[in-house]
mmCIF file of C-alpha atoms and ligand atoms in Angstrom:
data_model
loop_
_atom_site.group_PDB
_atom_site.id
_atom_site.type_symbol
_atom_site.label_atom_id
_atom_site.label_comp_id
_atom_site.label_asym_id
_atom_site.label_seq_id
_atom_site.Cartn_x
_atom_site.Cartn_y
_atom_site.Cartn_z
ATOM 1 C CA UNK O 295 0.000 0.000 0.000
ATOM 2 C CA UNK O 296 1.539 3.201 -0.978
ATOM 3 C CA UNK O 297 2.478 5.600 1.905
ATOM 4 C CA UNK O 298 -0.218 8.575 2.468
ATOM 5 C CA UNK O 299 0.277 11.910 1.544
ATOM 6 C CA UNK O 300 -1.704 14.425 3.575
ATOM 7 C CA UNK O 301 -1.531 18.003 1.319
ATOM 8 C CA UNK O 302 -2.047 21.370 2.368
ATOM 9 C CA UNK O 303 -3.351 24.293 0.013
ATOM 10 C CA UNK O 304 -2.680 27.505 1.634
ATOM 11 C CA UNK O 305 -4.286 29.293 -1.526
ATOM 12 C CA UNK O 306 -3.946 32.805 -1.304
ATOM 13 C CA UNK O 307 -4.046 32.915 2.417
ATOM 14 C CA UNK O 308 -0.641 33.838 4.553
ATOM 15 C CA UNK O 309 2.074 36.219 4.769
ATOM 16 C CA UNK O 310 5.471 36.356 7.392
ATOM 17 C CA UNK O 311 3.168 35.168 10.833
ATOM 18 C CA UNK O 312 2.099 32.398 8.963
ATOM 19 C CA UNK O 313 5.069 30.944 9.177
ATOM 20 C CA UNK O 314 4.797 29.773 12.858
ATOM 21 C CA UNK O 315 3.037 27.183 11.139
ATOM 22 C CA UNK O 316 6.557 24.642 10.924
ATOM 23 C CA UNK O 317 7.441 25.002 14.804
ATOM 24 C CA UNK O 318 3.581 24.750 15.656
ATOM 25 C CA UNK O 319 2.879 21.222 13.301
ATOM 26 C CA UNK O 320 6.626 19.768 14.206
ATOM 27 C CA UNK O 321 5.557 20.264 17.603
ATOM 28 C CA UNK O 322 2.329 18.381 17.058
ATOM 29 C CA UNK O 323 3.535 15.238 15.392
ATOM 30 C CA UNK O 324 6.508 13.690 16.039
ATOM 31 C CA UNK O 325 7.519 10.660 13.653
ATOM 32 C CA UNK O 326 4.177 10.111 11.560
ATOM 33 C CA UNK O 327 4.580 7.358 8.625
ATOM 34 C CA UNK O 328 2.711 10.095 6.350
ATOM 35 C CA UNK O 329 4.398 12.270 3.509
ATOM 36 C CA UNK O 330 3.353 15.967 4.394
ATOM 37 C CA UNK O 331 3.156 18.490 1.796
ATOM 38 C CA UNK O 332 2.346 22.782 1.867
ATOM 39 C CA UNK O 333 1.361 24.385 -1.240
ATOM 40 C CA UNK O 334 1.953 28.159 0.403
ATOM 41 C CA UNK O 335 1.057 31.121 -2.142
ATOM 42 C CA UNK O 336 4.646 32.006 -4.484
ATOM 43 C CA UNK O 337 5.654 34.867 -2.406
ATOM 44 C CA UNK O 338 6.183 32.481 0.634
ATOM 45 C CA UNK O 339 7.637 29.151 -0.612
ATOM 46 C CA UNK O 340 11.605 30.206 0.215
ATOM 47 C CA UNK O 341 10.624 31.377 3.480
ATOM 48 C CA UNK O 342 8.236 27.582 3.608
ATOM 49 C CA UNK O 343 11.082 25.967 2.587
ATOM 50 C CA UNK O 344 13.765 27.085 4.934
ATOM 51 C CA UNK O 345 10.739 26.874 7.920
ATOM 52 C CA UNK O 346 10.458 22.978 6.797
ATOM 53 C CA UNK O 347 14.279 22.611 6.162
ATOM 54 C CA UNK O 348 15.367 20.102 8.751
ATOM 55 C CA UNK O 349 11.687 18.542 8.868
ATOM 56 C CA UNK O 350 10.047 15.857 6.267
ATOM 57 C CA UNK O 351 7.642 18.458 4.850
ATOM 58 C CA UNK O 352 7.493 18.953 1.157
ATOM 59 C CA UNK O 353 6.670 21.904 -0.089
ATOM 60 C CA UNK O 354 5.113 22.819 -3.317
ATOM 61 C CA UNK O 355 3.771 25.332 -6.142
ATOM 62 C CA UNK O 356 -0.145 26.003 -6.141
ATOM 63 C CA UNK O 357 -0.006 26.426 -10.211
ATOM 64 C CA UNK O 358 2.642 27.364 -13.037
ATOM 65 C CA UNK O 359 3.485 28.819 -16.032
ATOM 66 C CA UNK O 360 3.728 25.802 -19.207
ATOM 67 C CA UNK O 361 6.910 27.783 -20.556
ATOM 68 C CA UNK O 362 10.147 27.659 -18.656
ATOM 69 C CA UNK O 363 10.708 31.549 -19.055
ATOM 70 C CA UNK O 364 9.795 34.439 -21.140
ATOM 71 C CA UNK O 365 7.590 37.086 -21.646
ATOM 72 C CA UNK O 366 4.763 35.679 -19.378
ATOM 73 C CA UNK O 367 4.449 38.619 -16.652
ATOM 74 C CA UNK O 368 3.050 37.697 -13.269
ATOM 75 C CA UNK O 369 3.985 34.139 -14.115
ATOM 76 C CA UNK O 370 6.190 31.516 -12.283
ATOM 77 C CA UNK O 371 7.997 28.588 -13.867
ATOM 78 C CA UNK O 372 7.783 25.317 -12.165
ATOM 79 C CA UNK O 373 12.017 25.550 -12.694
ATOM 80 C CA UNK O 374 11.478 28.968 -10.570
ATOM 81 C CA UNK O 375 9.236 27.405 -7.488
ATOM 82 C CA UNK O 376 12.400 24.379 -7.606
ATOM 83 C CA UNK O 377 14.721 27.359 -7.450
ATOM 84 C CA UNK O 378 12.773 28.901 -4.586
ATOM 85 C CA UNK O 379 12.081 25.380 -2.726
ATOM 86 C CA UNK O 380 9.574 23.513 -3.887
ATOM 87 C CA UNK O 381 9.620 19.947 -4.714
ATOM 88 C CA UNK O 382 5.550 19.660 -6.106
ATOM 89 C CA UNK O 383 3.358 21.546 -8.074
ATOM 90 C CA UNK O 384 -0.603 21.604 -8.018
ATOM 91 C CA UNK O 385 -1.463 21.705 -11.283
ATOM 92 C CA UNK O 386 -5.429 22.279 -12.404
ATOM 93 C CA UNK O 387 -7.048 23.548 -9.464
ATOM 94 C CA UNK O 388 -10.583 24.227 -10.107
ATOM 95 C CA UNK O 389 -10.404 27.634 -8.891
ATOM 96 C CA UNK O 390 -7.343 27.642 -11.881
ATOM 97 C CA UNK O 391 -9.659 25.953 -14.236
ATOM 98 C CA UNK O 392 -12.979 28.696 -13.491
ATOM 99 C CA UNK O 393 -10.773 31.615 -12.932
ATOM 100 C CA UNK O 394 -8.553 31.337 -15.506
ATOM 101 C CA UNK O 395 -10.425 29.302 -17.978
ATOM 102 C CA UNK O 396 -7.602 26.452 -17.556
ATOM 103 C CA UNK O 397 -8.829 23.413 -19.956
ATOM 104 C CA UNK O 398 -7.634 19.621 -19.353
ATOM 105 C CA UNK O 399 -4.881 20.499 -21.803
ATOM 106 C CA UNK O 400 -3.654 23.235 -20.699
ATOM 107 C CA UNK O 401 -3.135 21.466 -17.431
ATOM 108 C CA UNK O 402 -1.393 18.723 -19.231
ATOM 109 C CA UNK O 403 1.274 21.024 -20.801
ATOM 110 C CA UNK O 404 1.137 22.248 -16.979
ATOM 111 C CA UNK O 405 2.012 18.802 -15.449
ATOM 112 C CA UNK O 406 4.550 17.970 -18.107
ATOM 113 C CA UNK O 407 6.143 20.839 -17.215
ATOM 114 C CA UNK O 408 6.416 20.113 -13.535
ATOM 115 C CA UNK O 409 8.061 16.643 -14.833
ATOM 116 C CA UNK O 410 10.462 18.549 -17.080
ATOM 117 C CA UNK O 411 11.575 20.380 -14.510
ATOM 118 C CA UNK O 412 12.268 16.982 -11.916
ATOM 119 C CA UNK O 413 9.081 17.955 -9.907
ATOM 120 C CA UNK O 414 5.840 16.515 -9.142
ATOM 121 C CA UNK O 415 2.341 17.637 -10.069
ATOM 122 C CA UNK O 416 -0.765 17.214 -8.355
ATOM 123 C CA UNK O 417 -2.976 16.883 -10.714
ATOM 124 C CA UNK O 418 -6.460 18.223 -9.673
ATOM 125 C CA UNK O 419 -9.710 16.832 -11.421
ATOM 126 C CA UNK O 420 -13.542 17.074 -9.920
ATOM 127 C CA UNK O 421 -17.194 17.438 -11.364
ATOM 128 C CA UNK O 422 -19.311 20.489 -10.877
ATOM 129 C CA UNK O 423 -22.907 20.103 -9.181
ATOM 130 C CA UNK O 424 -24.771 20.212 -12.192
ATOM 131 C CA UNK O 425 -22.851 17.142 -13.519
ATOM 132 C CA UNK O 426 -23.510 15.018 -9.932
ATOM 133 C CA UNK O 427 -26.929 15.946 -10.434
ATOM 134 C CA UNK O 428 -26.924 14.580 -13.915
ATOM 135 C CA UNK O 429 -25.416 11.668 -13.170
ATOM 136 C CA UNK O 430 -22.075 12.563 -15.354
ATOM 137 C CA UNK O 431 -19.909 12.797 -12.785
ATOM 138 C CA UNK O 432 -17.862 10.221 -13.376
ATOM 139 C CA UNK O 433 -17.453 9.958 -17.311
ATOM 140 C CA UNK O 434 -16.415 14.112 -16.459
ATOM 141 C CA UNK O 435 -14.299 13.106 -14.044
ATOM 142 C CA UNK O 436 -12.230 10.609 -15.799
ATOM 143 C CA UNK O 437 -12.370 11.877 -19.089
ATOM 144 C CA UNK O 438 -10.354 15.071 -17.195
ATOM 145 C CA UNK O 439 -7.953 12.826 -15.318
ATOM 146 C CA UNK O 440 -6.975 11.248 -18.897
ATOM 147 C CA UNK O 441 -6.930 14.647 -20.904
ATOM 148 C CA UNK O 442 -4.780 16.075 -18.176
ATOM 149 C CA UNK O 443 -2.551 13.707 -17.025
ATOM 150 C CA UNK O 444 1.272 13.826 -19.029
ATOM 151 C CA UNK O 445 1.636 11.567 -22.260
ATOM 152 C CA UNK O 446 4.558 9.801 -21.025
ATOM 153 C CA UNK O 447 3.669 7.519 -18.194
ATOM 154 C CA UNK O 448 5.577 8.874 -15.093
ATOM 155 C CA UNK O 449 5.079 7.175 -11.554
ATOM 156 C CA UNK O 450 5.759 10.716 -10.604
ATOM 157 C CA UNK O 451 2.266 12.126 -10.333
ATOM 158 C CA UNK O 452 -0.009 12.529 -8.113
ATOM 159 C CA UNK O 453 -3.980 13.189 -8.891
ATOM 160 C CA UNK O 454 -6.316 14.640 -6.598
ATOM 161 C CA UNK O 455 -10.303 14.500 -7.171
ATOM 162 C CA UNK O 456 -12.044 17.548 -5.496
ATOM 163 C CA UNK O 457 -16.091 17.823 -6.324
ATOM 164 C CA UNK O 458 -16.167 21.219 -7.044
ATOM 165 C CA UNK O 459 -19.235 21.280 -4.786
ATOM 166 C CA UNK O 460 -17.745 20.119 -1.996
ATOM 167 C CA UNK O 461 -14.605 22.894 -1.859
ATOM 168 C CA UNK O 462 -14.308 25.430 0.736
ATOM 169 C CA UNK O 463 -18.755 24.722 1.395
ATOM 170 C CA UNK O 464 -18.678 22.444 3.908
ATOM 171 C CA UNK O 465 -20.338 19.883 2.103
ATOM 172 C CA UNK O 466 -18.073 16.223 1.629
ATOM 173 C CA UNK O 467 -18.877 13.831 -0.664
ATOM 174 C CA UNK O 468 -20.752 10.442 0.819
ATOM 175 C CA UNK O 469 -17.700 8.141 1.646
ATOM 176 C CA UNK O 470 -19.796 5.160 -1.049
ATOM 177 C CA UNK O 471 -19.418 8.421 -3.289
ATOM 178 C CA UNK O 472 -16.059 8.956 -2.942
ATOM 179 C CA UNK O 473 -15.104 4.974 -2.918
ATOM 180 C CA UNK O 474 -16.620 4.516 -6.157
ATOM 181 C CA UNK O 475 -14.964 7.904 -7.872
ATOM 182 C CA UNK O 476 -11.524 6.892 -6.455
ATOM 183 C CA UNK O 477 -12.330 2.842 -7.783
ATOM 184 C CA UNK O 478 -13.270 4.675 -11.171
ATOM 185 C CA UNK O 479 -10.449 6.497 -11.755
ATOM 186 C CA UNK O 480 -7.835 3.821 -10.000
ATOM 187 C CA UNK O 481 -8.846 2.020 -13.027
ATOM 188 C CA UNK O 482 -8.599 4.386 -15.499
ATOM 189 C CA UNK O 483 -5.192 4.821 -14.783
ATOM 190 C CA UNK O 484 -3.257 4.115 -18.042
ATOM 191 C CA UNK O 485 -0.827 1.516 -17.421
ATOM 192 C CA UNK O 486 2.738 2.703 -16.497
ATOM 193 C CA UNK O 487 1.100 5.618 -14.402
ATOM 194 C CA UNK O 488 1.097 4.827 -10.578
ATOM 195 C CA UNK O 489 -0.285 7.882 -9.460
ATOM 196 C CA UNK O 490 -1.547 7.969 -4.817
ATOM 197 C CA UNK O 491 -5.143 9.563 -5.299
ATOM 198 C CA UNK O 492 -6.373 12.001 -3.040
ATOM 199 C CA UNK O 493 -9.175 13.230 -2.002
ATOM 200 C CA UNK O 494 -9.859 16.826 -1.440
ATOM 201 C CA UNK O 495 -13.516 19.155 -0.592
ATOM 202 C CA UNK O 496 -13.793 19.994 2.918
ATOM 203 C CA UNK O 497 -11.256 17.671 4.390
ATOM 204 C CA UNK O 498 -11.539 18.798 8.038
ATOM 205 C CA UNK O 499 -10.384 16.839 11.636
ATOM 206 C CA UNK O 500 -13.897 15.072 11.747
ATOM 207 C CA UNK O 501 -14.086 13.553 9.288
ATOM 208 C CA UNK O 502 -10.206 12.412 7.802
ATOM 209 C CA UNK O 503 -10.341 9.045 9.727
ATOM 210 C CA UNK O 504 -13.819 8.184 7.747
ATOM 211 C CA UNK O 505 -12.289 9.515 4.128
ATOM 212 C CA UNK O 506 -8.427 8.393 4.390
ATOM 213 C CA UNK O 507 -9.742 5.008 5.259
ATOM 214 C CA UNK O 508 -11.803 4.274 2.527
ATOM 215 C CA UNK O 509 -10.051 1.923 -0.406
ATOM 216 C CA UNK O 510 -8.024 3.358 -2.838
ATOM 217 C CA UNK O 511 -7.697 7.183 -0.789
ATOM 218 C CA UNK O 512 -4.023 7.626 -0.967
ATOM 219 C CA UNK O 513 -4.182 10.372 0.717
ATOM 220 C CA UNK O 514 -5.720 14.142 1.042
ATOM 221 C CA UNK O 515 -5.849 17.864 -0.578
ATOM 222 C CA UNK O 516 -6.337 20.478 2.287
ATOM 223 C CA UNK O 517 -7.986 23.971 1.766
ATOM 224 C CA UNK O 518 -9.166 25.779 4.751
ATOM 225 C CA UNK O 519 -8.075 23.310 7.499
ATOM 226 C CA UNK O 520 -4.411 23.526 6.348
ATOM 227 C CA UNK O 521 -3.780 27.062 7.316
ATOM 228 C CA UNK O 522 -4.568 25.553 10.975
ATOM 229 C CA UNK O 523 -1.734 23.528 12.273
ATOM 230 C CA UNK O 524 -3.493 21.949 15.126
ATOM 231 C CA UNK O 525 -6.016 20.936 12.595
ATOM 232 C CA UNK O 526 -3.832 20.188 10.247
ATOM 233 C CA UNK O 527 -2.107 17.860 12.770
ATOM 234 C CA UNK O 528 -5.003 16.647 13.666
ATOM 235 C CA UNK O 529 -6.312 15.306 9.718
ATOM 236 C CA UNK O 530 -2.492 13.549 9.768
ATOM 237 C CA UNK O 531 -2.969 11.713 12.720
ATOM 238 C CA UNK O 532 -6.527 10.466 12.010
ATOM 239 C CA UNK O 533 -5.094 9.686 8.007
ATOM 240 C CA UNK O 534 -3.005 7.074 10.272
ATOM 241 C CA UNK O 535 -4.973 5.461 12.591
HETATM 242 P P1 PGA W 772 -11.150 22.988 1.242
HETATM 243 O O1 PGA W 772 -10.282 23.159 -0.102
HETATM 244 O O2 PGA W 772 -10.484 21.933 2.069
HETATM 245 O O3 PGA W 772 -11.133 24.332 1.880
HETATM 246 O O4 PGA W 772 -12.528 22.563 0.817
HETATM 247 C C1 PGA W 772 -9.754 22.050 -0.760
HETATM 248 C C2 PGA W 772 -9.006 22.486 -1.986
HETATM 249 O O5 PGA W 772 -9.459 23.387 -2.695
HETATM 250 O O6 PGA W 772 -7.925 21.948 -2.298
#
């Protein structure tokens, strides 16, 4: 069974106080057999990655630029958030994908760039309300793992499926919902492609135990109860128990 990996997505939440963070979750949980990852916003990931230096937490890229440089202004590179620290990259958040009218293959290009540059995306995918209510949601949601993931197989990837629904609201998907999305797209993983799946809408202490024990959860995408480390602390342990 692959190891967990418990993700946290600061979004554009923190500046310099945020950083207490490292001393506060370090102090919270010793040796865990989990891999820990922060996605801070750009303007924090050298300060994140000095913070984590002497701990086992990753820290990553919320999005980036396809191109390695050039005249994209306001952009990063995914060679630019290695420079700075990072290790991973989310790549096709669905905030990316409505805000900034990111399509599956623009997210590709996105994800083979993190490989390019010897990092690893997380490759988000989830289905809007309309298509749960229509029944699509999981033809959507593996036809968008498949258009986005990289054409050469890498066992470098992560994927993480967040209902769009169920993202900063409150509202989780059932756990016989979530089992049969993560069973769906385990097996629409093309061969060569050993990719942990998380899970990620409203992750919160409460109810991690319930999600991260369900088959074929690898793991878990953090929003809101990231920027927390006592909570955060607290979704690790129960992802282990
Ligand atoms: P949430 O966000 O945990 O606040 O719902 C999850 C995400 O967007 O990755």
């Amino acid at each position: 069974m692959a190891r967990k990996l418990i993700a946290g997505n600061w979004k554009m939440n923190g500046q310099g106080p945020q950083l207490d963070f490292f001393d506060d979750l370090v102090n919270e949980i010793a040796e865990v057999d989990v891999d820990i990852l922060i996605c801070p916003p750009a303007t924090l990931i050298e300060r994140c990655a000095r913070a984590a230096d002497s701990t086992l937490i990753a820290i990553g890229g919320q999005d980036c630029h396809v191109n390695e440089k050039g005249a994209h202004t306001g952009d990063v590179s995914a060679g630019m958030l290695k420079d700075a620290g990072a290790s991973f990259v989310i790549v096709g958040h669905s905030e990316r994908r409505a805000d900034h009218g990111e399509t599956s293959a623009i997210v590709k290009a996105k994800a083979e760039a993190v490989l390019a540059s010897g990092l690893t995306p997380v490759i988000c995918v989830g289905e809007t309300l309309a298509e749960r209510e229509s029944g699509e949601a999981e033809r959507v949601v593996v036809e968008q793992m498949l258009a986005s993931l990289p054409d050469e197989a890498s066992d470098r990837c992560e994927i993480a499926y967040e209902p769009v629904w169920a993202i900063g609201t409150g509202k989780v998907a059932s756990t016989d919902d979530i089992l049969q999305m993560h069973s769906a797209l385990n097996n629409a993983l093309p061969s060569g492609v050993s990719a942990r799946l998380l899970y990620g809408g409203s992750v919160k202490p409460d109810n991690a135990a319930a999600i991260l024990s369900l088959h074929h959860v690898d793991g878990a995408l953090v929003g809101g109860a990231s920027l927390k480390a006592s909570d955060f602390a607290s979704i690790i342990k129960n992802s282990i128990r």
